[in-house]
Short mmCIF file of C-alpha atoms in Angstrom, two decimals:
data_model
loop_
_atom_site.label_atom_id
_atom_site.label_comp_id
_atom_site.label_asym_id
_atom_site.label_seq_id
_atom_site.Cartn_x
_atom_site.Cartn_y
_atom_site.Cartn_z
CA UNK A 1 86.49 43.66 -32.29
CA UNK A 2 89.43 44.59 -34.02
CA UNK A 3 88.61 45.55 -37.23
CA UNK A 4 91.10 43.47 -39.15
CA UNK A 5 89.16 40.72 -37.89
CA UNK A 6 85.74 42.44 -38.75
CA UNK A 7 87.18 42.56 -42.24
CA UNK A 8 88.24 38.98 -42.18
CA UNK A 9 85.20 37.69 -41.24
CA UNK A 10 83.35 40.01 -42.95
CA UNK A 11 84.80 38.15 -46.24
CA UNK A 12 86.51 41.81 -47.38
CA UNK A 13 89.96 39.99 -47.35
CA UNK A 14 92.22 37.48 -45.92
CA UNK A 15 93.06 38.77 -42.37
CA UNK A 16 96.96 40.19 -43.98
CA UNK A 17 94.74 41.06 -46.57
CA UNK A 18 92.33 43.38 -43.99
CA UNK A 19 96.10 44.52 -42.81
CA UNK A 20 96.55 46.11 -46.14
CA UNK A 21 93.46 47.62 -47.30
CA UNK A 22 93.70 49.46 -43.56
CA UNK A 23 97.16 50.65 -43.58
CA UNK A 24 96.72 51.63 -47.26
CA UNK A 25 93.80 54.09 -46.08
CA UNK A 26 90.33 51.90 -48.04
CA UNK A 27 88.74 51.44 -44.81
CA UNK A 28 86.21 53.79 -43.20
CA UNK A 29 84.32 53.57 -39.88
CA UNK A 30 81.36 55.39 -39.70
CA UNK A 31 82.53 57.88 -42.09
CA UNK A 32 86.39 58.11 -40.65
CA UNK A 33 89.11 56.65 -42.38
CA UNK A 34 90.63 54.21 -39.90
CA UNK A 35 94.50 53.00 -40.69
CA UNK A 36 95.50 51.64 -37.36
CA UNK A 37 95.77 48.33 -37.06
CA UNK A 38 94.22 47.25 -33.59
CA UNK A 39 91.30 49.38 -33.94
CA UNK A 40 88.54 48.18 -32.52
CA UNK A 41 84.50 48.38 -33.70
CA UNK A 42 81.32 47.03 -32.69
CA UNK A 43 79.83 45.06 -35.49
CA UNK A 44 76.02 46.25 -33.98
CA UNK A 45 76.30 49.92 -34.47
CA UNK A 46 79.60 50.86 -36.58
CA UNK A 47 79.16 51.08 -40.41
CA UNK A 48 82.43 49.70 -41.89
CA UNK A 49 83.01 50.00 -45.66
CA UNK A 50 86.22 49.61 -47.70
CA UNK A 51 86.22 51.69 -50.57
CA UNK A 52 83.18 53.44 -50.18
CA UNK A 53 81.36 49.97 -49.68
CA UNK A 54 79.68 48.47 -46.72
CA UNK A 55 80.70 45.00 -45.38
CA UNK A 56 79.08 43.51 -42.69
CA UNK A 57 78.82 40.10 -40.99
CA UNK A 58 77.11 37.69 -42.55
CA UNK A 59 74.47 35.13 -40.27
CA UNK A 60 76.44 32.33 -42.20
CA UNK A 61 79.75 31.50 -43.89
CA UNK A 62 80.18 29.85 -47.03
CA UNK A 63 82.69 27.73 -48.09
CA UNK A 64 83.19 26.61 -51.70
CA UNK A 65 86.01 24.03 -53.59
CA UNK A 66 87.02 25.02 -57.26
CA UNK A 67 88.73 22.94 -59.87
CA UNK A 68 90.52 25.95 -61.00
CA UNK A 69 91.54 25.14 -65.28
CA UNK A 70 95.29 26.28 -66.51
CA UNK A 71 95.64 29.86 -67.74
CA UNK A 72 93.92 31.29 -64.75
CA UNK A 73 95.61 33.70 -61.76
CA UNK A 74 94.57 33.23 -58.31
CA UNK A 75 93.18 36.73 -58.13
CA UNK A 76 89.65 38.56 -57.37
CA UNK A 77 90.64 40.70 -60.48
CA UNK A 78 93.73 41.59 -62.53
CA UNK A 79 94.59 44.61 -63.71
CA UNK A 80 96.73 42.94 -66.54
CA UNK A 81 93.25 41.73 -67.94
CA UNK A 82 94.13 38.07 -67.70
CA UNK A 83 91.35 35.62 -66.87
CA UNK A 84 91.03 35.08 -63.25
CA UNK A 85 89.20 32.70 -60.53
CA UNK A 86 86.93 35.21 -59.77
CA UNK A 87 85.30 34.94 -62.73
CA UNK A 88 84.58 31.14 -61.58
CA UNK A 89 82.72 31.55 -58.80
CA UNK A 90 79.56 33.16 -57.30
CA UNK A 91 80.48 35.83 -56.39
CA UNK A 92 77.17 37.48 -56.54
CA UNK A 93 75.34 35.09 -55.22
CA UNK A 94 77.87 35.05 -52.13
CA UNK A 95 79.73 38.22 -51.77
CA UNK A 96 82.99 38.42 -49.67
CA UNK A 97 84.25 35.13 -50.87
CA UNK A 98 88.04 34.63 -50.84
CA UNK A 99 90.50 32.21 -52.10
CA UNK A 100 92.37 30.42 -49.45
CA UNK A 101 95.89 30.07 -50.28
CA UNK A 102 96.47 30.45 -54.09
CA UNK A 103 97.70 28.10 -56.73
CA UNK A 104 100.32 28.81 -59.80
CA UNK A 105 98.57 30.33 -63.31
CA UNK A 106 100.35 27.09 -64.54
CA UNK A 107 98.72 24.52 -61.71
CA UNK A 108 95.53 22.52 -61.82
CA UNK A 109 92.91 21.73 -59.22
CA UNK A 110 91.48 22.50 -55.53
CA UNK A 111 91.10 25.79 -54.97
CA UNK A 112 88.69 26.26 -51.83
CA UNK A 113 86.95 29.89 -51.36
CA UNK A 114 85.63 31.20 -48.17
CA UNK A 115 83.42 34.44 -46.91
CA UNK A 116 85.07 33.23 -43.51
CA UNK A 117 88.54 34.78 -43.27
CA UNK A 118 89.52 33.66 -40.48
CA UNK A 119 88.93 29.97 -41.45
CA UNK A 120 91.16 30.72 -44.19
CA UNK A 121 94.01 32.30 -42.25
CA UNK A 122 93.53 29.82 -39.94
CA UNK A 123 94.02 26.88 -42.92
CA UNK A 124 97.25 29.08 -43.95
CA UNK A 125 98.53 29.16 -41.04
CA UNK A 126 101.83 27.35 -40.47
CA UNK A 127 101.55 25.66 -37.03
CA UNK A 128 98.41 24.20 -38.64
CA UNK A 129 100.50 21.83 -41.17
CA UNK A 130 97.35 21.32 -42.87
CA UNK A 131 98.30 18.81 -45.69
CA UNK A 132 97.84 19.22 -49.41
CA UNK A 133 98.27 16.69 -51.91
CA UNK A 134 99.02 17.04 -55.23
CA UNK A 135 99.84 14.74 -58.29
CA UNK A 136 102.74 15.39 -61.13
CA UNK A 137 103.88 14.84 -64.40
CA UNK A 138 108.19 14.88 -63.98
CA UNK A 139 110.32 14.77 -66.82
CA UNK A 140 112.76 11.51 -65.85
CA UNK A 141 112.36 9.11 -63.08
CA UNK A 142 113.33 10.27 -59.39
CA UNK A 143 115.52 7.35 -57.75
CA UNK A 144 114.87 6.43 -54.28
CA UNK A 145 117.65 8.01 -52.81
CA UNK A 146 116.34 11.87 -54.72
CA UNK A 147 113.01 10.78 -53.04
CA UNK A 148 113.96 10.29 -49.44
CA UNK A 149 115.78 13.98 -49.90
CA UNK A 150 111.96 15.09 -50.10
CA UNK A 151 110.72 13.23 -47.61
CA UNK A 152 113.45 14.39 -44.83
CA UNK A 153 112.90 18.12 -45.72
CA UNK A 154 114.56 19.41 -48.71
CA UNK A 155 116.80 23.07 -48.52
CA UNK A 156 115.32 25.66 -50.79
CA UNK A 157 116.62 29.37 -50.81
CA UNK A 158 113.63 30.24 -48.61
CA UNK A 159 114.55 27.75 -46.16
CA UNK A 160 114.16 24.28 -45.54
CA UNK A 161 110.70 22.06 -46.16
CA UNK A 162 109.18 20.02 -43.86
CA UNK A 163 109.13 16.37 -44.58
CA UNK A 164 107.09 15.30 -47.66
CA UNK A 165 104.94 12.17 -48.47
CA UNK A 166 105.94 11.69 -51.82
CA UNK A 167 105.79 8.23 -54.02
CA UNK A 168 105.93 7.29 -57.91
CA UNK A 169 102.47 5.96 -59.46
CA UNK A 170 102.59 3.06 -61.22
CA UNK A 171 99.88 1.53 -62.93
CA UNK A 172 96.55 2.41 -63.22
CA UNK A 173 96.70 4.90 -60.35
CA UNK A 174 99.58 6.53 -63.31
CA UNK A 175 97.20 6.28 -66.11
CA UNK A 176 94.72 7.75 -63.81
CA UNK A 177 96.54 10.58 -62.39
CA UNK A 178 98.03 11.59 -66.04
CA UNK A 179 94.19 11.54 -67.52
CA UNK A 180 93.85 14.17 -64.78
CA UNK A 181 96.52 16.13 -66.21
CA UNK A 182 95.67 15.89 -69.81
CA UNK A 183 91.88 16.71 -68.90
CA UNK A 184 92.97 19.48 -67.08
CA UNK A 185 95.16 20.70 -70.03
CA UNK A 186 92.68 20.58 -72.61
CA UNK A 187 90.64 23.16 -70.42
CA UNK A 188 93.97 25.76 -71.55
CA UNK A 189 91.86 28.22 -74.15
CA UNK A 190 95.03 28.29 -76.18
CA UNK A 191 96.03 25.07 -75.26
CA UNK A 192 97.81 23.40 -78.82
CA UNK A 193 96.53 19.85 -79.54
CA UNK A 194 100.51 19.25 -79.79
CA UNK A 195 100.72 20.26 -76.48
CA UNK A 196 98.47 18.08 -74.73
CA UNK A 197 99.92 15.27 -76.98
CA UNK A 198 103.05 15.85 -75.78
CA UNK A 199 101.78 16.04 -72.06
CA UNK A 200 99.89 12.62 -72.27
CA UNK A 201 103.54 11.19 -73.99
CA UNK A 202 104.38 9.17 -71.15
CA UNK A 203 107.92 7.22 -72.13
CA UNK A 204 110.97 6.22 -70.00
CA UNK A 205 111.62 10.22 -69.87
CA UNK A 206 108.44 10.88 -67.90
CA UNK A 207 106.78 9.73 -64.57
CA UNK A 208 104.09 10.58 -62.53
CA UNK A 209 104.41 11.18 -58.31
CA UNK A 210 102.12 12.12 -55.50
CA UNK A 211 102.97 14.17 -53.31
CA UNK A 212 101.94 15.32 -49.91
CA UNK A 213 103.15 18.94 -48.32
CA UNK A 214 102.22 21.12 -45.40
CA UNK A 215 103.57 24.03 -46.28
CA UNK A 216 102.03 26.80 -48.91
CA UNK A 217 105.37 28.45 -49.79
CA UNK A 218 105.03 30.26 -53.68
CA UNK A 219 105.85 27.47 -56.24
CA UNK A 220 106.73 25.24 -53.47
CA UNK A 221 105.99 21.84 -55.32
CA UNK A 222 107.51 22.85 -58.63
CA UNK A 223 111.00 23.93 -56.41
CA UNK A 224 111.25 20.96 -54.60
CA UNK A 225 110.80 18.49 -57.76
CA UNK A 226 113.44 21.00 -59.22
CA UNK A 227 115.40 20.61 -56.48
CA UNK A 228 116.16 16.91 -56.85
CA UNK A 229 116.65 17.38 -60.85
CA UNK A 230 113.53 16.41 -62.14
CA UNK A 231 110.92 19.93 -63.44
CA UNK A 232 107.29 19.68 -63.07
CA UNK A 233 105.82 19.27 -66.72
CA UNK A 234 102.45 19.28 -64.96
CA UNK A 235 101.01 19.69 -61.88
CA UNK A 236 96.76 19.00 -59.86
CA UNK A 237 96.09 19.20 -56.25
CA UNK A 238 93.70 16.97 -55.49
CA UNK A 239 92.79 17.50 -51.85
CA UNK A 240 93.38 20.36 -49.59
CA UNK A 241 93.27 18.61 -45.69
CA UNK A 242 90.02 16.97 -45.72
CA UNK A 243 88.26 18.44 -48.99
CA UNK A 244 88.91 16.44 -52.14
CA UNK A 245 88.22 17.14 -55.27
CA UNK A 246 86.06 14.03 -56.44
CA UNK A 247 84.42 14.69 -59.46
CA UNK A 248 84.46 18.09 -60.17
CA UNK A 249 84.89 19.06 -63.48
CA UNK A 250 87.58 21.79 -64.50
CA UNK A 251 86.37 25.17 -64.02
CA UNK A 252 83.00 24.11 -61.49
CA UNK A 253 82.88 24.27 -58.55
CA UNK A 254 80.32 23.17 -55.17
CA UNK A 255 79.80 23.85 -51.57
CA UNK A 256 81.20 22.79 -48.95
CA UNK A 257 78.66 21.69 -46.13
CA UNK A 258 77.27 18.82 -43.71
CA UNK A 259 80.19 16.84 -42.78
CA UNK A 260 82.32 17.84 -44.94
CA UNK A 261 82.41 21.60 -43.90
CA UNK A 262 82.73 20.01 -40.03
CA UNK A 263 85.75 18.13 -41.24
CA UNK A 264 87.48 21.06 -42.54
CA UNK A 265 86.89 23.32 -39.40
CA UNK A 266 88.06 20.15 -37.57
CA UNK A 267 91.31 20.27 -39.11
CA UNK A 268 92.00 23.40 -37.65
CA UNK A 269 91.89 21.95 -33.70
CA UNK A 270 94.10 18.99 -34.26
#
């Protein structure tokens, strides 16, 4: 097995992250540093270590869903001392957990983790077009023509986006989405009551939208709405492929199993 594939499947990092570990000289095989990409190992007999810690293929991969609060960075450690997602998932119980993609520090909602690096790599691959759904509190109210620009794909500084499914929410749907956005805002340790009140102030100057994208560019949803002149005041991810956040409270996690896990792997075969 290729070494970077072994590291990804063992949960040491994503496929790309595993390559970075190798080129940085942090990976050894039977005590010898291996930096050449494409090097192969035999998992039955070779001892692979990262920073001196032996990594092994687990008998069963574990995949989790986390409701990420705001003011938390999507990293497993942070040299700046900021709160990171590793503090919210059971890395001691499931060594090798790694976030699948990332959410911005200010963005809340569904974040997947897995010890199966191959799953994470596949879910994020552009050719798979796995859907991610968000609800967003917007400054102003986009016109139908502005929304049509997003539905057809819009030019950003890193290229044209794929068409997105986007609609403004009204009535009970808008109220439910706004309630979620306000509740997650309350989980921010430094959030003032004034901020929460401002977030809850749905006047004619703000609207709530649902958007489904198929890519994972940096701050993509925020940049898309900015491109049509309606910046995002708050953003929350509710779905990743067939997995929904459900009733997870901010900061809590659950294991993905059974039919839901089968559907997640099944999304890669479409």
